[in-house]
Amino acid sequence: MIRKAKKSDFEFIYPILKQIFEEMDMASIKKLPESQFYDLMRLGFISEYYRYSYRRTWVYADTKDKPIGMVAMYSYEDQKVIDFVLKKEYAKVDLATDTVIFDDKEAWPNEWYVDSLAVTSKHWGEHIASSLLDYAFKIAEQKRFNKVSLNVDKENPRAQKLYVHKGFKTVDKMTIGDRNYDHMIKKV
């Protein structure tokens, strides 16, 4: 079942998101102690506007309502606030206010952007990511967007295959953190 995330989902969402963070291999994340990064992401998740806020996240939940997959998404226009709002939480986890964790602009004008899509590894191959993408298309249409975009790591052929199968086309390349990505778009 796909549903909107709840603040109480964080303990299940974080390990799913962590798969992405580890794959991204970003120096800005690696230099933080795990507990500090966890606390910061928790504050971001329960906030109203952060890129990984519960308000921007939908989950695929199992029969016990435990999230086993997630998709975080937002519009191009939302990029103006998605990371800025986290800075006010830095002091709560003893981070300097000039710390930069995420600062790349990943979406382009007029796009509904899929920032993160991941499934717990135990449930890979069960079409959960595919279902979450279908749901992303539905949300984009409800919000009156005619393009859904995402960035896929060039070293992730499994994800690339799914996105091509779902109708995404590579339109450009981009660097996020220290890695190279294909910027892909699907018209909805």
Short mmCIF file of C-alpha atoms in Angstrom, two decimals:
data_model
loop_
_atom_site.label_atom_id
_atom_site.label_comp_id
_atom_site.label_asym_id
_atom_site.label_seq_id
_atom_site.Cartn_x
_atom_site.Cartn_y
_atom_site.Cartn_z
CA MET A 1 0.00 0.00 0.00
CA ILE A 2 1.28 3.47 -0.88
CA ARG A 3 0.52 6.27 1.54
CA LYS A 4 1.81 9.64 2.62
CA ALA A 5 4.64 9.40 5.13
CA LYS A 6 4.02 10.15 8.79
CA LYS A 7 6.49 11.72 11.21
CA SER A 8 6.61 8.42 13.07
CA ASP A 9 7.94 6.64 9.95
CA PHE A 10 11.46 8.07 10.30
CA GLU A 11 12.99 5.04 12.03
CA PHE A 12 12.01 2.96 8.97
CA ILE A 13 12.73 5.63 6.34
CA TYR A 14 16.25 6.43 7.49
CA PRO A 15 17.78 3.00 6.69
CA ILE A 16 16.14 3.16 3.25
CA LEU A 17 17.49 6.67 2.62
CA LYS A 18 20.86 5.65 3.98
CA GLN A 19 21.27 3.25 1.06
CA ILE A 20 21.13 6.29 -1.23
CA PHE A 21 23.52 8.35 0.90
CA GLU A 22 26.05 5.51 0.95
CA GLU A 23 25.79 5.08 -2.82
CA MET A 24 26.26 8.82 -3.34
CA ASP A 25 29.49 8.64 -1.34
CA MET A 26 29.38 12.38 -0.58
CA ALA A 27 32.26 13.86 1.40
CA SER A 28 29.86 16.28 3.13
CA ILE A 29 27.98 13.32 4.64
CA LYS A 30 30.96 11.06 5.30
CA LYS A 31 32.67 13.67 7.48
CA LEU A 32 29.76 13.72 9.95
CA PRO A 33 29.48 11.18 12.75
CA GLU A 34 26.63 8.75 12.04
CA SER A 35 24.64 9.77 15.13
CA GLN A 36 24.90 13.44 14.26
CA PHE A 37 23.77 12.87 10.66
CA TYR A 38 20.91 10.65 11.87
CA ASP A 39 19.71 13.34 14.29
CA LEU A 40 19.92 16.00 11.59
CA MET A 41 17.98 13.90 9.09
CA ARG A 42 15.36 13.16 11.76
CA LEU A 43 14.89 16.89 12.36
CA GLY A 44 14.62 17.42 8.60
CA PHE A 45 12.13 14.59 8.19
CA ILE A 46 9.77 15.87 10.87
CA SER A 47 10.04 19.45 9.56
CA GLU A 48 7.51 20.83 7.12
CA TYR A 49 9.71 21.83 4.17
CA TYR A 50 13.02 19.94 4.05
CA ARG A 51 13.74 17.89 0.91
CA TYR A 52 13.21 14.67 2.89
CA SER A 53 10.34 16.01 4.99
CA TYR A 54 7.50 13.62 5.73
CA ARG A 55 5.35 16.08 3.73
CA ARG A 56 7.40 15.42 0.56
CA THR A 57 7.63 11.66 1.09
CA TRP A 58 5.33 8.78 0.19
CA VAL A 59 5.94 5.27 1.41
CA TYR A 60 5.15 1.77 0.28
CA ALA A 61 4.10 0.04 3.49
CA ASP A 62 3.90 -3.67 4.21
CA THR A 63 0.87 -5.41 5.70
CA LYS A 64 1.85 -4.14 9.18
CA ASP A 65 2.04 -0.54 7.84
CA LYS A 66 5.85 -0.53 8.08
CA PRO A 67 7.53 1.44 5.27
CA ILE A 68 9.65 -0.78 3.03
CA GLY A 69 10.02 1.68 0.14
CA MET A 70 9.92 5.43 -0.24
CA VAL A 71 9.85 8.24 -2.75
CA ALA A 72 10.60 11.88 -1.92
CA MET A 73 9.55 14.45 -4.51
CA TYR A 74 8.95 18.15 -5.04
CA SER A 75 8.73 20.85 -7.66
CA TYR A 76 11.55 22.87 -9.17
CA GLU A 77 10.27 25.93 -7.33
CA ASP A 78 10.55 24.15 -3.98
CA GLN A 79 14.34 23.97 -4.35
CA LYS A 80 14.51 27.52 -3.00
CA VAL A 81 13.59 26.30 0.50
CA ILE A 82 14.22 22.55 0.74
CA ASP A 83 17.74 22.80 2.13
CA PHE A 84 17.62 26.28 3.65
CA VAL A 85 15.09 25.14 6.24
CA LEU A 86 17.49 22.52 7.60
CA LYS A 87 20.12 25.11 8.51
CA LYS A 88 18.02 26.33 11.43
CA GLU A 89 18.34 22.82 12.91
CA TYR A 90 22.16 22.73 12.76
CA ALA A 91 22.66 24.13 16.26
CA LYS A 92 20.44 21.38 17.69
CA VAL A 93 22.95 18.76 16.50
CA ASP A 94 26.09 20.84 17.13
CA LEU A 95 26.81 21.67 13.49
CA ALA A 96 28.34 24.95 12.41
CA THR A 97 25.87 27.16 10.52
CA ASP A 98 28.21 27.31 7.51
CA THR A 99 28.10 23.51 7.08
CA VAL A 100 27.04 22.43 3.61
CA ILE A 101 25.47 19.01 3.19
CA PHE A 102 23.26 19.31 0.11
CA ASP A 103 23.46 22.37 -2.09
CA ASP A 104 23.09 21.07 -5.63
CA LYS A 105 20.03 22.17 -7.59
CA GLU A 106 18.79 18.94 -9.10
CA ALA A 107 15.51 19.87 -10.79
CA TRP A 108 14.87 22.15 -13.74
CA PRO A 109 12.03 24.61 -14.36
CA ASN A 110 8.53 23.15 -14.75
CA GLU A 111 9.54 19.71 -13.47
CA TRP A 112 8.05 17.52 -10.76
CA TYR A 113 11.25 16.06 -9.36
CA VAL A 114 11.78 12.61 -7.87
CA ASP A 115 14.62 13.31 -5.47
CA SER A 116 14.87 9.87 -3.91
CA LEU A 117 13.39 6.50 -4.68
CA ALA A 118 14.51 3.47 -2.71
CA VAL A 119 13.34 0.14 -1.39
CA THR A 120 14.79 -1.87 1.47
CA SER A 121 17.07 -4.49 -0.09
CA LYS A 122 15.03 -7.35 1.37
CA HIS A 123 12.20 -6.32 -0.96
CA TRP A 124 14.13 -5.66 -4.16
CA GLY A 125 12.58 -7.26 -7.21
CA GLU A 126 9.01 -7.00 -5.88
CA HIS A 127 8.07 -4.08 -8.20
CA ILE A 128 7.82 -1.68 -5.28
CA ALA A 129 10.01 0.99 -6.91
CA SER A 130 7.93 0.66 -10.07
CA SER A 131 4.72 1.17 -8.08
CA LEU A 132 6.17 4.20 -6.31
CA LEU A 133 7.17 5.70 -9.67
CA ASP A 134 3.65 5.18 -10.99
CA TYR A 135 2.42 7.00 -7.92
CA ALA A 136 4.88 9.84 -8.58
CA PHE A 137 3.36 10.23 -12.06
CA LYS A 138 -0.10 10.43 -10.50
CA ILE A 139 0.98 13.10 -7.99
CA ALA A 140 2.66 15.11 -10.75
CA GLU A 141 -0.54 15.08 -12.78
CA GLN A 142 -2.59 16.10 -9.73
CA LYS A 143 -0.23 19.03 -9.23
CA ARG A 144 -0.55 19.90 -12.93
CA PHE A 145 2.97 19.07 -14.00
CA ASN A 146 3.50 17.47 -17.39
CA LYS A 147 7.10 16.37 -16.75
CA VAL A 148 8.57 14.14 -14.07
CA SER A 149 12.33 14.20 -13.72
CA LEU A 150 15.02 12.43 -11.76
CA ASN A 151 18.76 11.98 -11.74
CA VAL A 152 20.26 8.53 -11.94
CA ASP A 153 23.81 7.65 -11.02
CA LYS A 154 25.70 6.53 -14.11
CA GLU A 155 27.03 3.63 -12.02
CA ASN A 156 23.56 2.28 -11.21
CA PRO A 157 22.46 0.24 -14.24
CA ARG A 158 19.63 -1.42 -12.30
CA ALA A 159 17.95 1.93 -11.64
CA GLN A 160 18.67 3.13 -15.19
CA LYS A 161 16.94 0.05 -16.58
CA LEU A 162 13.83 0.69 -14.45
CA TYR A 163 13.63 4.35 -15.48
CA VAL A 164 14.01 3.58 -19.18
CA HIS A 165 11.35 0.87 -18.82
CA LYS A 166 9.05 3.47 -17.24
CA GLY A 167 9.54 5.83 -20.19
CA PHE A 168 12.23 8.20 -18.93
CA LYS A 169 14.68 9.61 -21.44
CA THR A 170 18.10 11.08 -20.69
CA VAL A 171 18.16 14.76 -21.61
CA ASP A 172 21.40 15.91 -20.00
CA LYS A 173 24.12 15.13 -17.51
CA MET A 174 24.78 16.63 -14.11
CA THR A 175 27.18 16.34 -11.18
CA ILE A 176 25.67 15.99 -7.72
CA GLY A 177 28.15 15.95 -4.90
CA ASP A 178 31.08 14.08 -6.36
CA ARG A 179 29.22 11.80 -8.78
CA ASN A 180 27.95 11.95 -12.35
CA TYR A 181 24.27 11.53 -13.09
CA ASP A 182 21.97 11.40 -16.09
CA HIS A 183 19.10 13.87 -15.84
CA MET A 184 16.06 11.97 -17.10
CA ILE A 185 12.56 13.20 -17.95
CA LYS A 186 9.25 11.48 -18.59
CA LYS A 187 6.26 13.36 -19.94
CA VAL A 188 3.01 12.60 -18.11
#
